[in-house]
Amino acid sequence: MLHRDQRAEGNFSSVVGFVLLGFSDLPNLQGFLFGIFFLIYTFIMIGNGLIIIITRIESALQTPMYFFLANFSALEICYVSVTVPKILANLWTQKRSISFVGCATQMCFFLILGVTECLLLAVMAYDRYVAICNPLQYPLVMNQKTCIQLAVGSWISGIPVQIWQTYQVFSLPFCGSNQINHFFCDIPVLIKLACGDTSLNEICVYIVTILFAMISFLLILGSYIKIISTILKLPSTTSQFKAFSTCSSHLTVVVLFFGPGAITYLRPKSNHSSGNDKMFSLFYIFVTPLFNPIIYSLRNKEVIATLKKLLLRKTERGSY
């Protein structure tokens, strides 16, 4: 299907839809990739869903740290659901077309949720900072009202900026190819397709990335410098190990998310290659949401204990 709108003015034509090439260069692996991605998506949904359920039903886990973890798991479910179902549909049907509005909607939600992830990771770092550096003040500082305000702020702060940025990108003239050599609609690949001067859009991408991603990362970095400094002053090795283990899971997720994201959005357009863009985007689409439940459950005794309780209850009910 050719997604073009022929205009009366000369031979000018504009794109009214796109084709997501995705993994079309691997025709013999379409079924295999569908199976792998479907399993990963299923695991992400179940794993993050379990974390939400566990933190809601277990009273011992109804603390600020687990409140933010539940928010983060809900975010990961939303994050993958913006892109992965379309990827799976394209692999299954081989129909790779996406409408202009559909592409804009997908990108807008993807960017909004990306900002939310940056801010939530910063909030989670601040929570650990208060818990470790100011333990006596922790119940007062991280009260229920503050936690809700921080969570809501993280979810909604990026909405107006990313709606504006999506509008800016899709206001560009797409008068050339309508084939996106990627598996979802993202800013770098769309700017690459646009005609004319896109330098202003690239500057806007840098500004928004610095505004949300870099500032969030610096806040996380500052929090952990203070945290590590405090941990090293603890009298016993056991206390140091316990404090480090509490923070290590969060730090792992931070590295997995911010590393590939920064490389993708802070490189100039001329340095973007389709292969690298696909590889890096796989990290923040699949790897972080996939490892989130693994990192926070396998390394967390409280979560494992609660999960065992749930399984025992189900086993006992099933035996009657």
PDB file of C-alpha atoms in Angstrom:
ATOM      1  CA  MET A   1       0.000   0.000   0.000  1.00  0.00           C
ATOM      2  CA  LEU A   2       1.367   3.387  -0.958  1.00  0.00           C
ATOM      3  CA  HIS A   3       0.531   5.973   1.701  1.00  0.00           C
ATOM      4  CA  ARG A   4       0.685   9.230  -0.209  1.00  0.00           C
ATOM      5  CA  ASP A   5      -1.564  12.202  -0.822  1.00  0.00           C
ATOM      6  CA  GLN A   6      -1.109  13.639  -4.295  1.00  0.00           C
ATOM      7  CA  ARG A   7      -1.425  17.439  -4.345  1.00  0.00           C
ATOM      8  CA  ALA A   8      -2.409  19.590  -7.281  1.00  0.00           C
ATOM      9  CA  GLU A   9       0.595  21.861  -6.869  1.00  0.00           C
ATOM     10  CA  GLY A  10       3.137  20.411  -9.283  1.00  0.00           C
ATOM     11  CA  ASN A  11       4.410  16.955  -8.501  1.00  0.00           C
ATOM     12  CA  PHE A  12       4.563  17.516  -4.728  1.00  0.00           C
ATOM     13  CA  SER A  13       3.337  14.605  -2.629  1.00  0.00           C
ATOM     14  CA  SER A  14       3.155  14.203   1.140  1.00  0.00           C
ATOM     15  CA  VAL A  15       3.160  11.069   3.266  1.00  0.00           C
ATOM     16  CA  VAL A  16      -0.162  10.308   4.970  1.00  0.00           C
ATOM     17  CA  GLY A  17       0.962   6.984   6.427  1.00  0.00           C
ATOM     18  CA  PHE A  18       4.092   4.975   7.097  1.00  0.00           C
ATOM     19  CA  VAL A  19       5.467   1.473   6.691  1.00  0.00           C
ATOM     20  CA  LEU A  20       7.343   0.052   9.683  1.00  0.00           C
ATOM     21  CA  LEU A  21      10.005  -2.129   8.100  1.00  0.00           C
ATOM     22  CA  GLY A  22      11.000  -3.589  11.469  1.00  0.00           C
ATOM     23  CA  PHE A  23      12.614  -6.969  10.922  1.00  0.00           C
ATOM     24  CA  SER A  24      11.613  -7.289   7.272  1.00  0.00           C
ATOM     25  CA  ASP A  25      15.284  -7.886   6.419  1.00  0.00           C
ATOM     26  CA  LEU A  26      15.012 -11.208   8.288  1.00  0.00           C
ATOM     27  CA  PRO A  27      12.185 -12.930   6.358  1.00  0.00           C
ATOM     28  CA  ASN A  28      13.067 -16.427   7.568  1.00  0.00           C
ATOM     29  CA  LEU A  29      12.987 -15.419  11.236  1.00  0.00           C
ATOM     30  CA  GLN A  30       9.568 -13.738  11.418  1.00  0.00           C
ATOM     31  CA  GLY A  31       7.896 -16.653  13.216  1.00  0.00           C
ATOM     32  CA  PHE A  32      10.842 -17.159  15.559  1.00  0.00           C
ATOM     33  CA  LEU A  33      10.991 -13.451  16.461  1.00  0.00           C
ATOM     34  CA  PHE A  34       7.224 -13.406  17.046  1.00  0.00           C
ATOM     35  CA  GLY A  35       7.550 -16.328  19.468  1.00  0.00           C
ATOM     36  CA  ILE A  36      10.491 -14.776  21.358  1.00  0.00           C
ATOM     37  CA  PHE A  37       8.905 -11.319  21.638  1.00  0.00           C
ATOM     38  CA  PHE A  38       5.532 -12.794  22.618  1.00  0.00           C
ATOM     39  CA  LEU A  39       7.145 -14.765  25.443  1.00  0.00           C
ATOM     40  CA  ILE A  40       9.091 -11.712  26.628  1.00  0.00           C
ATOM     41  CA  TYR A  41       5.949  -9.551  26.502  1.00  0.00           C
ATOM     42  CA  THR A  42       3.971 -12.181  28.447  1.00  0.00           C
ATOM     43  CA  PHE A  43       6.706 -12.427  31.082  1.00  0.00           C
ATOM     44  CA  ILE A  44       6.876  -8.619  31.397  1.00  0.00           C
ATOM     45  CA  MET A  45       3.105  -8.397  31.910  1.00  0.00           C
ATOM     46  CA  ILE A  46       2.969 -11.255  34.434  1.00  0.00           C
ATOM     47  CA  GLY A  47       6.166 -10.275  36.305  1.00  0.00           C
ATOM     48  CA  ASN A  48       5.304  -6.608  36.695  1.00  0.00           C
ATOM     49  CA  GLY A  49       1.666  -7.461  37.384  1.00  0.00           C
ATOM     50  CA  LEU A  50       2.729  -9.742  40.243  1.00  0.00           C
ATOM     51  CA  ILE A  51       4.811  -6.965  41.780  1.00  0.00           C
ATOM     52  CA  ILE A  52       1.767  -4.643  41.727  1.00  0.00           C
ATOM     53  CA  ILE A  53      -0.456  -7.322  43.310  1.00  0.00           C
ATOM     54  CA  ILE A  54       2.109  -8.299  45.959  1.00  0.00           C
ATOM     55  CA  THR A  55       2.730  -4.704  47.048  1.00  0.00           C
ATOM     56  CA  ARG A  56      -1.013  -4.080  47.329  1.00  0.00           C
ATOM     57  CA  ILE A  57      -2.065  -7.178  49.307  1.00  0.00           C
ATOM     58  CA  GLU A  58       0.888  -7.523  51.693  1.00  0.00           C
ATOM     59  CA  SER A  59       0.682  -4.963  54.517  1.00  0.00           C
ATOM     60  CA  ALA A  60       4.417  -5.276  55.256  1.00  0.00           C
ATOM     61  CA  LEU A  61       5.162  -4.022  51.729  1.00  0.00           C
ATOM     62  CA  GLN A  62       2.919  -0.956  51.904  1.00  0.00           C
ATOM     63  CA  THR A  63       5.828   1.438  52.366  1.00  0.00           C
ATOM     64  CA  PRO A  64       6.998   4.344  50.167  1.00  0.00           C
ATOM     65  CA  MET A  65       9.690   2.202  48.503  1.00  0.00           C
ATOM     66  CA  TYR A  66       7.180  -0.444  47.396  1.00  0.00           C
ATOM     67  CA  PHE A  67       4.575   2.169  46.515  1.00  0.00           C
ATOM     68  CA  PHE A  68       7.008   3.637  43.983  1.00  0.00           C
ATOM     69  CA  LEU A  69       8.021   0.150  42.833  1.00  0.00           C
ATOM     70  CA  ALA A  70       4.351  -0.658  42.129  1.00  0.00           C
ATOM     71  CA  ASN A  71       4.080   2.590  40.145  1.00  0.00           C
ATOM     72  CA  PHE A  72       7.231   1.669  38.240  1.00  0.00           C
ATOM     73  CA  SER A  73       5.861  -1.792  37.404  1.00  0.00           C
ATOM     74  CA  ALA A  74       2.577  -0.258  36.190  1.00  0.00           C
ATOM     75  CA  LEU A  75       4.618   2.128  34.064  1.00  0.00           C
ATOM     76  CA  GLU A  76       6.604  -0.741  32.519  1.00  0.00           C
ATOM     77  CA  ILE A  77       3.348  -2.503  31.575  1.00  0.00           C
ATOM     78  CA  CYS A  78       2.101   0.674  29.867  1.00  0.00           C
ATOM     79  CA  TYR A  79       5.497   1.315  28.269  1.00  0.00           C
ATOM     80  CA  VAL A  80       5.747  -2.036  26.490  1.00  0.00           C
ATOM     81  CA  SER A  81       2.056  -2.015  25.562  1.00  0.00           C
ATOM     82  CA  VAL A  82       2.547   1.142  23.484  1.00  0.00           C
ATOM     83  CA  THR A  83       4.970  -0.566  21.079  1.00  0.00           C
ATOM     84  CA  VAL A  84       5.131  -4.360  21.488  1.00  0.00           C
ATOM     85  CA  PRO A  85       1.563  -5.308  20.387  1.00  0.00           C
ATOM     86  CA  LYS A  86       2.142  -3.469  17.084  1.00  0.00           C
ATOM     87  CA  ILE A  87       5.528  -5.193  16.676  1.00  0.00           C
ATOM     88  CA  LEU A  88       3.864  -8.581  17.264  1.00  0.00           C
ATOM     89  CA  ALA A  89       1.017  -7.778  14.841  1.00  0.00           C
ATOM     90  CA  ASN A  90       3.503  -6.781  12.137  1.00  0.00           C
ATOM     91  CA  LEU A  91       5.509  -9.971  12.617  1.00  0.00           C
ATOM     92  CA  TRP A  92       2.378 -12.133  12.562  1.00  0.00           C
ATOM     93  CA  THR A  93       0.496 -10.549   9.645  1.00  0.00           C
ATOM     94  CA  GLN A  94       3.420  -9.064   7.668  1.00  0.00           C
ATOM     95  CA  LYS A  95       1.219  -5.960   7.221  1.00  0.00           C
ATOM     96  CA  ARG A  96       3.555  -3.244   8.387  1.00  0.00           C
ATOM     97  CA  SER A  97       1.562  -0.121   7.606  1.00  0.00           C
ATOM     98  CA  ILE A  98       0.660   2.430  10.286  1.00  0.00           C
ATOM     99  CA  SER A  99      -1.454   5.537   9.766  1.00  0.00           C
ATOM    100  CA  PHE A 100      -0.100   9.055  10.222  1.00  0.00           C
ATOM    101  CA  VAL A 101      -2.329   9.567  13.288  1.00  0.00           C
ATOM    102  CA  GLY A 102      -1.490   6.093  14.624  1.00  0.00           C
ATOM    103  CA  CYS A 103       2.235   6.798  14.316  1.00  0.00           C
ATOM    104  CA  ALA A 104       1.879  10.184  16.052  1.00  0.00           C
ATOM    105  CA  THR A 105      -0.217   8.647  18.857  1.00  0.00           C
ATOM    106  CA  GLN A 106       2.256   5.818  19.406  1.00  0.00           C
ATOM    107  CA  MET A 107       5.220   8.196  19.534  1.00  0.00           C
ATOM    108  CA  CYS A 108       3.451  10.653  21.855  1.00  0.00           C
ATOM    109  CA  PHE A 109       2.572   7.995  24.437  1.00  0.00           C
ATOM    110  CA  PHE A 110       6.023   6.441  24.114  1.00  0.00           C
ATOM    111  CA  LEU A 111       7.692   9.802  24.848  1.00  0.00           C
ATOM    112  CA  ILE A 112       5.338  10.662  27.727  1.00  0.00           C
ATOM    113  CA  LEU A 113       5.977   7.301  29.394  1.00  0.00           C
ATOM    114  CA  GLY A 114       9.714   7.703  28.789  1.00  0.00           C
ATOM    115  CA  VAL A 115       9.671  10.997  30.716  1.00  0.00           C
ATOM    116  CA  THR A 116       7.616   9.342  33.457  1.00  0.00           C
ATOM    117  CA  GLU A 117      10.255   6.613  33.770  1.00  0.00           C
ATOM    118  CA  CYS A 118      13.057   9.189  34.097  1.00  0.00           C
ATOM    119  CA  LEU A 119      11.186  11.068  36.826  1.00  0.00           C
ATOM    120  CA  LEU A 120      10.081   7.945  38.718  1.00  0.00           C
ATOM    121  CA  LEU A 121      13.639   6.634  38.799  1.00  0.00           C
ATOM    122  CA  ALA A 122      14.735  10.008  40.240  1.00  0.00           C
ATOM    123  CA  VAL A 123      11.933   9.873  42.840  1.00  0.00           C
ATOM    124  CA  MET A 124      12.921   6.319  43.811  1.00  0.00           C
ATOM    125  CA  ALA A 125      16.527   7.480  44.262  1.00  0.00           C
ATOM    126  CA  TYR A 126      15.335  10.350  46.479  1.00  0.00           C
ATOM    127  CA  ASP A 127      13.288   7.888  48.535  1.00  0.00           C
ATOM    128  CA  ARG A 128      16.414   5.758  49.134  1.00  0.00           C
ATOM    129  CA  TYR A 129      18.415   8.904  49.955  1.00  0.00           C
ATOM    130  CA  VAL A 130      15.970   9.956  52.676  1.00  0.00           C
ATOM    131  CA  ALA A 131      15.670   6.384  54.032  1.00  0.00           C
ATOM    132  CA  ILE A 132      19.442   5.887  54.355  1.00  0.00           C
ATOM    133  CA  CYS A 133      20.760   9.403  55.006  1.00  0.00           C
ATOM    134  CA  ASN A 134      17.900  10.711  57.203  1.00  0.00           C
ATOM    135  CA  PRO A 135      16.220   7.582  58.645  1.00  0.00           C
ATOM    136  CA  LEU A 136      14.696   9.402  61.640  1.00  0.00           C
ATOM    137  CA  GLN A 137      12.999  11.944  59.352  1.00  0.00           C
ATOM    138  CA  TYR A 138      11.916   9.328  56.783  1.00  0.00           C
ATOM    139  CA  PRO A 139       8.313   8.746  58.033  1.00  0.00           C
ATOM    140  CA  LEU A 140       7.719  12.517  58.162  1.00  0.00           C
ATOM    141  CA  VAL A 141       9.363  13.410  54.822  1.00  0.00           C
ATOM    142  CA  MET A 142       7.999  10.473  52.807  1.00  0.00           C
ATOM    143  CA  ASN A 143       4.444  10.549  54.130  1.00  0.00           C
ATOM    144  CA  GLN A 144       1.495   9.261  52.112  1.00  0.00           C
ATOM    145  CA  LYS A 145       0.542  12.673  50.734  1.00  0.00           C
ATOM    146  CA  THR A 146       4.100  13.406  49.564  1.00  0.00           C
ATOM    147  CA  CYS A 147       4.426   9.969  47.947  1.00  0.00           C
ATOM    148  CA  ILE A 148       1.168  10.427  46.007  1.00  0.00           C
ATOM    149  CA  GLN A 149       2.195  13.935  44.898  1.00  0.00           C
ATOM    150  CA  LEU A 150       5.608  12.697  43.691  1.00  0.00           C
ATOM    151  CA  ALA A 151       4.035   9.773  41.825  1.00  0.00           C
ATOM    152  CA  VAL A 152       1.315  11.892  40.174  1.00  0.00           C
ATOM    153  CA  GLY A 153       3.891  14.557  39.273  1.00  0.00           C
ATOM    154  CA  SER A 154       6.047  11.917  37.599  1.00  0.00           C
ATOM    155  CA  TRP A 155       3.117  10.603  35.542  1.00  0.00           C
ATOM    156  CA  ILE A 156       1.812  13.964  34.297  1.00  0.00           C
ATOM    157  CA  SER A 157       4.854  16.263  34.069  1.00  0.00           C
ATOM    158  CA  GLY A 158       5.906  15.148  30.611  1.00  0.00           C
ATOM    159  CA  ILE A 159       2.448  15.279  29.000  1.00  0.00           C
ATOM    160  CA  PRO A 160       2.343  18.908  27.722  1.00  0.00           C
ATOM    161  CA  VAL A 161       5.999  18.924  26.603  1.00  0.00           C
ATOM    162  CA  GLN A 162       5.775  15.652  24.705  1.00  0.00           C
ATOM    163  CA  ILE A 163       2.448  16.533  23.066  1.00  0.00           C
ATOM    164  CA  TRP A 164       4.135  19.724  21.834  1.00  0.00           C
ATOM    165  CA  GLN A 165       7.231  17.821  20.676  1.00  0.00           C
ATOM    166  CA  THR A 166       5.100  15.256  18.826  1.00  0.00           C
ATOM    167  CA  TYR A 167       3.214  18.094  17.122  1.00  0.00           C
ATOM    168  CA  GLN A 168       6.523  19.700  16.089  1.00  0.00           C
ATOM    169  CA  VAL A 169       7.831  16.464  14.546  1.00  0.00           C
ATOM    170  CA  PHE A 170       4.620  15.635  12.678  1.00  0.00           C
ATOM    171  CA  SER A 171       4.345  19.208  11.395  1.00  0.00           C
ATOM    172  CA  LEU A 172       7.464  18.562   9.315  1.00  0.00           C
ATOM    173  CA  PRO A 173       6.951  17.848   5.604  1.00  0.00           C
ATOM    174  CA  PHE A 174       7.361  14.112   4.891  1.00  0.00           C
ATOM    175  CA  CYS A 175       7.629  14.310   1.131  1.00  0.00           C
ATOM    176  CA  GLY A 176      10.124  11.514   0.515  1.00  0.00           C
ATOM    177  CA  SER A 177      10.016   7.849   1.475  1.00  0.00           C
ATOM    178  CA  ASN A 178       7.325   6.666   3.875  1.00  0.00           C
ATOM    179  CA  GLN A 179       9.322   3.612   4.981  1.00  0.00           C
ATOM    180  CA  ILE A 180      10.512   3.716   8.587  1.00  0.00           C
ATOM    181  CA  ASN A 181      13.477   1.407   9.046  1.00  0.00           C
ATOM    182  CA  HIS A 182      12.495   0.700  12.624  1.00  0.00           C
ATOM    183  CA  PHE A 183       9.841  -1.310  14.467  1.00  0.00           C
ATOM    184  CA  PHE A 184       7.994   1.618  16.054  1.00  0.00           C
ATOM    185  CA  CYS A 185       7.580   5.371  15.553  1.00  0.00           C
ATOM    186  CA  ASP A 186      10.361   7.289  17.293  1.00  0.00           C
ATOM    187  CA  ILE A 187      11.786  10.805  16.936  1.00  0.00           C
ATOM    188  CA  PRO A 188      15.226  10.029  15.397  1.00  0.00           C
ATOM    189  CA  VAL A 189      13.847   7.863  12.572  1.00  0.00           C
ATOM    190  CA  LEU A 190      11.042  10.299  11.750  1.00  0.00           C
ATOM    191  CA  ILE A 191      13.362  13.332  11.681  1.00  0.00           C
ATOM    192  CA  LYS A 192      15.553  11.314   9.331  1.00  0.00           C
ATOM    193  CA  LEU A 193      12.586  10.885   6.930  1.00  0.00           C
ATOM    194  CA  ALA A 194      11.540  14.542   7.002  1.00  0.00           C
ATOM    195  CA  CYS A 195      12.302  16.955   4.178  1.00  0.00           C
ATOM    196  CA  GLY A 196      13.933  20.340   4.627  1.00  0.00           C
ATOM    197  CA  ASP A 197      15.773  21.758   7.594  1.00  0.00           C
ATOM    198  CA  THR A 198      15.245  19.727  10.784  1.00  0.00           C
ATOM    199  CA  SER A 199      17.932  21.430  12.910  1.00  0.00           C
ATOM    200  CA  LEU A 200      15.334  23.184  15.112  1.00  0.00           C
ATOM    201  CA  ASN A 201      13.663  19.846  15.838  1.00  0.00           C
ATOM    202  CA  GLU A 202      17.005  18.284  16.718  1.00  0.00           C
ATOM    203  CA  ILE A 203      17.737  21.155  19.113  1.00  0.00           C
ATOM    204  CA  CYS A 204      14.316  20.644  20.714  1.00  0.00           C
ATOM    205  CA  VAL A 205      15.093  16.936  21.196  1.00  0.00           C
ATOM    206  CA  TYR A 206      18.363  17.827  22.944  1.00  0.00           C
ATOM    207  CA  ILE A 207      16.654  20.408  25.161  1.00  0.00           C
ATOM    208  CA  VAL A 208      13.840  18.054  26.205  1.00  0.00           C
ATOM    209  CA  THR A 209      16.298  15.193  26.767  1.00  0.00           C
ATOM    210  CA  ILE A 210      18.506  17.409  28.949  1.00  0.00           C
ATOM    211  CA  LEU A 211      15.471  18.861  30.742  1.00  0.00           C
ATOM    212  CA  PHE A 212      14.085  15.498  31.799  1.00  0.00           C
ATOM    213  CA  ALA A 213      16.634  12.716  31.281  1.00  0.00           C
ATOM    214  CA  MET A 214      19.873  14.485  32.170  1.00  0.00           C
ATOM    215  CA  ILE A 215      18.463  16.403  35.138  1.00  0.00           C
ATOM    216  CA  SER A 216      16.819  13.208  36.448  1.00  0.00           C
ATOM    217  CA  PHE A 217      20.092  11.331  36.005  1.00  0.00           C
ATOM    218  CA  LEU A 218      22.060  14.045  37.826  1.00  0.00           C
ATOM    219  CA  LEU A 219      19.542  13.969  40.704  1.00  0.00           C
ATOM    220  CA  ILE A 220      19.957  10.181  40.869  1.00  0.00           C
ATOM    221  CA  LEU A 221      23.736  10.539  40.757  1.00  0.00           C
ATOM    222  CA  GLY A 222      23.703  13.193  43.504  1.00  0.00           C
ATOM    223  CA  SER A 223      21.433  11.022  45.679  1.00  0.00           C
ATOM    224  CA  TYR A 224      23.703   8.012  45.340  1.00  0.00           C
ATOM    225  CA  ILE A 225      26.865   9.984  46.050  1.00  0.00           C
ATOM    226  CA  LYS A 226      25.256  11.016  49.353  1.00  0.00           C
ATOM    227  CA  ILE A 227      23.957   7.467  49.943  1.00  0.00           C
ATOM    228  CA  ILE A 228      27.351   5.814  49.332  1.00  0.00           C
ATOM    229  CA  SER A 229      29.062   8.399  51.534  1.00  0.00           C
ATOM    230  CA  THR A 230      26.600   7.609  54.345  1.00  0.00           C
ATOM    231  CA  ILE A 231      26.859   3.839  53.877  1.00  0.00           C
ATOM    232  CA  LEU A 232      30.660   3.914  54.121  1.00  0.00           C
ATOM    233  CA  LYS A 233      30.324   5.603  57.516  1.00  0.00           C
ATOM    234  CA  LEU A 234      28.134   2.806  58.930  1.00  0.00           C
ATOM    235  CA  PRO A 235      29.890   0.941  61.764  1.00  0.00           C
ATOM    236  CA  SER A 236      29.221  -2.673  60.737  1.00  0.00           C
ATOM    237  CA  THR A 237      29.869  -4.494  57.457  1.00  0.00           C
ATOM    238  CA  THR A 238      26.446  -6.147  57.734  1.00  0.00           C
ATOM    239  CA  SER A 239      24.702  -2.757  57.808  1.00  0.00           C
ATOM    240  CA  GLN A 240      26.766  -1.592  54.826  1.00  0.00           C
ATOM    241  CA  PHE A 241      25.904  -4.720  52.828  1.00  0.00           C
ATOM    242  CA  LYS A 242      22.190  -4.408  53.623  1.00  0.00           C
ATOM    243  CA  ALA A 243      22.140  -0.740  52.575  1.00  0.00           C
ATOM    244  CA  PHE A 244      24.051  -1.454  49.360  1.00  0.00           C
ATOM    245  CA  SER A 245      21.756  -4.367  48.436  1.00  0.00           C
ATOM    246  CA  THR A 246      18.707  -2.112  48.883  1.00  0.00           C
ATOM    247  CA  CYS A 247      20.105   0.353  46.327  1.00  0.00           C
ATOM    248  CA  SER A 248      21.829  -1.977  43.855  1.00  0.00           C
ATOM    249  CA  SER A 249      18.572  -3.118  42.196  1.00  0.00           C
ATOM    250  CA  HIS A 250      17.536   0.454  41.496  1.00  0.00           C
ATOM    251  CA  LEU A 251      20.999   1.359  40.181  1.00  0.00           C
ATOM    252  CA  THR A 252      20.923  -1.592  37.764  1.00  0.00           C
ATOM    253  CA  VAL A 253      17.590  -0.433  36.305  1.00  0.00           C
ATOM    254  CA  VAL A 254      18.921   3.154  36.033  1.00  0.00           C
ATOM    255  CA  VAL A 255      21.946   2.025  33.983  1.00  0.00           C
ATOM    256  CA  LEU A 256      19.842  -0.232  31.719  1.00  0.00           C
ATOM    257  CA  PHE A 257      17.388   2.586  30.968  1.00  0.00           C
ATOM    258  CA  PHE A 258      19.510   5.740  30.804  1.00  0.00           C
ATOM    259  CA  GLY A 259      22.490   4.284  28.921  1.00  0.00           C
ATOM    260  CA  PRO A 260      20.810   3.284  25.624  1.00  0.00           C
ATOM    261  CA  GLY A 261      18.300   6.162  25.876  1.00  0.00           C
ATOM    262  CA  ALA A 262      21.017   8.816  26.127  1.00  0.00           C
ATOM    263  CA  ILE A 263      22.915   7.341  23.172  1.00  0.00           C
ATOM    264  CA  THR A 264      19.742   7.286  21.053  1.00  0.00           C
ATOM    265  CA  TYR A 265      18.493  10.819  21.733  1.00  0.00           C
ATOM    266  CA  LEU A 266      21.710  12.771  22.234  1.00  0.00           C
ATOM    267  CA  ARG A 267      23.479  11.691  19.050  1.00  0.00           C
ATOM    268  CA  PRO A 268      23.235  14.042  16.052  1.00  0.00           C
ATOM    269  CA  LYS A 269      21.066  12.885  13.144  1.00  0.00           C
ATOM    270  CA  SER A 270      24.112  12.270  10.935  1.00  0.00           C
ATOM    271  CA  ASN A 271      25.445   9.681  13.398  1.00  0.00           C
ATOM    272  CA  HIS A 272      22.260   7.611  13.507  1.00  0.00           C
ATOM    273  CA  SER A 273      22.274   4.239  11.787  1.00  0.00           C
ATOM    274  CA  SER A 274      19.212   2.000  11.520  1.00  0.00           C
ATOM    275  CA  GLY A 275      20.990  -1.014  12.989  1.00  0.00           C
ATOM    276  CA  ASN A 276      22.227   0.864  16.061  1.00  0.00           C
ATOM    277  CA  ASP A 277      18.874   2.594  16.608  1.00  0.00           C
ATOM    278  CA  LYS A 278      17.107  -0.783  16.607  1.00  0.00           C
ATOM    279  CA  MET A 279      19.642  -2.361  18.953  1.00  0.00           C
ATOM    280  CA  PHE A 280      19.553   0.467  21.501  1.00  0.00           C
ATOM    281  CA  SER A 281      15.762   0.746  21.420  1.00  0.00           C
ATOM    282  CA  LEU A 282      15.482  -2.978  22.191  1.00  0.00           C
ATOM    283  CA  PHE A 283      17.131  -2.207  25.537  1.00  0.00           C
ATOM    284  CA  TYR A 284      14.610   0.332  26.754  1.00  0.00           C
ATOM    285  CA  ILE A 285      11.628  -1.457  25.164  1.00  0.00           C
ATOM    286  CA  PHE A 286      12.358  -5.011  26.285  1.00  0.00           C
ATOM    287  CA  VAL A 287      15.384  -5.317  28.570  1.00  0.00           C
ATOM    288  CA  THR A 288      14.464  -2.839  31.347  1.00  0.00           C
ATOM    289  CA  PRO A 289      10.794  -3.953  31.652  1.00  0.00           C
ATOM    290  CA  LEU A 290      11.920  -7.602  31.484  1.00  0.00           C
ATOM    291  CA  PHE A 291      14.607  -7.298  34.139  1.00  0.00           C
ATOM    292  CA  ASN A 292      12.566  -5.056  36.451  1.00  0.00           C
ATOM    293  CA  PRO A 293      10.574  -7.903  38.087  1.00  0.00           C
ATOM    294  CA  ILE A 294      13.637 -10.199  38.080  1.00  0.00           C
ATOM    295  CA  ILE A 295      15.922  -7.620  39.710  1.00  0.00           C
ATOM    296  CA  TYR A 296      13.410  -6.507  42.321  1.00  0.00           C
ATOM    297  CA  SER A 297      12.148 -10.004  43.211  1.00  0.00           C
ATOM    298  CA  LEU A 298      15.182 -12.280  43.099  1.00  0.00           C
ATOM    299  CA  ARG A 299      17.265  -9.745  45.069  1.00  0.00           C
ATOM    300  CA  ASN A 300      14.509  -8.911  47.552  1.00  0.00           C
ATOM    301  CA  LYS A 301      13.787 -11.306  50.416  1.00  0.00           C
ATOM    302  CA  GLU A 302      10.516  -9.562  51.377  1.00  0.00           C
ATOM    303  CA  VAL A 303       9.083  -9.895  47.861  1.00  0.00           C
ATOM    304  CA  ILE A 304      10.141 -13.563  47.636  1.00  0.00           C
ATOM    305  CA  ALA A 305       8.620 -14.297  51.062  1.00  0.00           C
ATOM    306  CA  THR A 306       5.319 -12.673  50.042  1.00  0.00           C
ATOM    307  CA  LEU A 307       5.298 -14.579  46.752  1.00  0.00           C
ATOM    308  CA  LYS A 308       5.842 -17.855  48.619  1.00  0.00           C
ATOM    309  CA  LYS A 309       2.912 -17.000  50.919  1.00  0.00           C
ATOM    310  CA  LEU A 310       0.671 -16.425  47.907  1.00  0.00           C
ATOM    311  CA  LEU A 311       1.705 -19.710  46.309  1.00  0.00           C
ATOM    312  CA  LEU A 312       1.152 -21.606  49.574  1.00  0.00           C
ATOM    313  CA  ARG A 313      -2.331 -20.098  49.960  1.00  0.00           C
ATOM    314  CA  LYS A 314      -3.257 -21.141  46.429  1.00  0.00           C
ATOM    315  CA  THR A 315      -1.844 -24.640  47.010  1.00  0.00           C
ATOM    316  CA  GLU A 316      -3.793 -25.012  50.257  1.00  0.00           C
ATOM    317  CA  ARG A 317      -7.024 -23.829  48.620  1.00  0.00           C
ATOM    318  CA  GLY A 318      -6.466 -26.200  45.709  1.00  0.00           C
ATOM    319  CA  SER A 319      -6.013 -29.168  48.052  1.00  0.00           C
ATOM    320  CA  TYR A 320      -9.501 -28.747  49.578  1.00  0.00           C
TER     321      TYR A 320
END
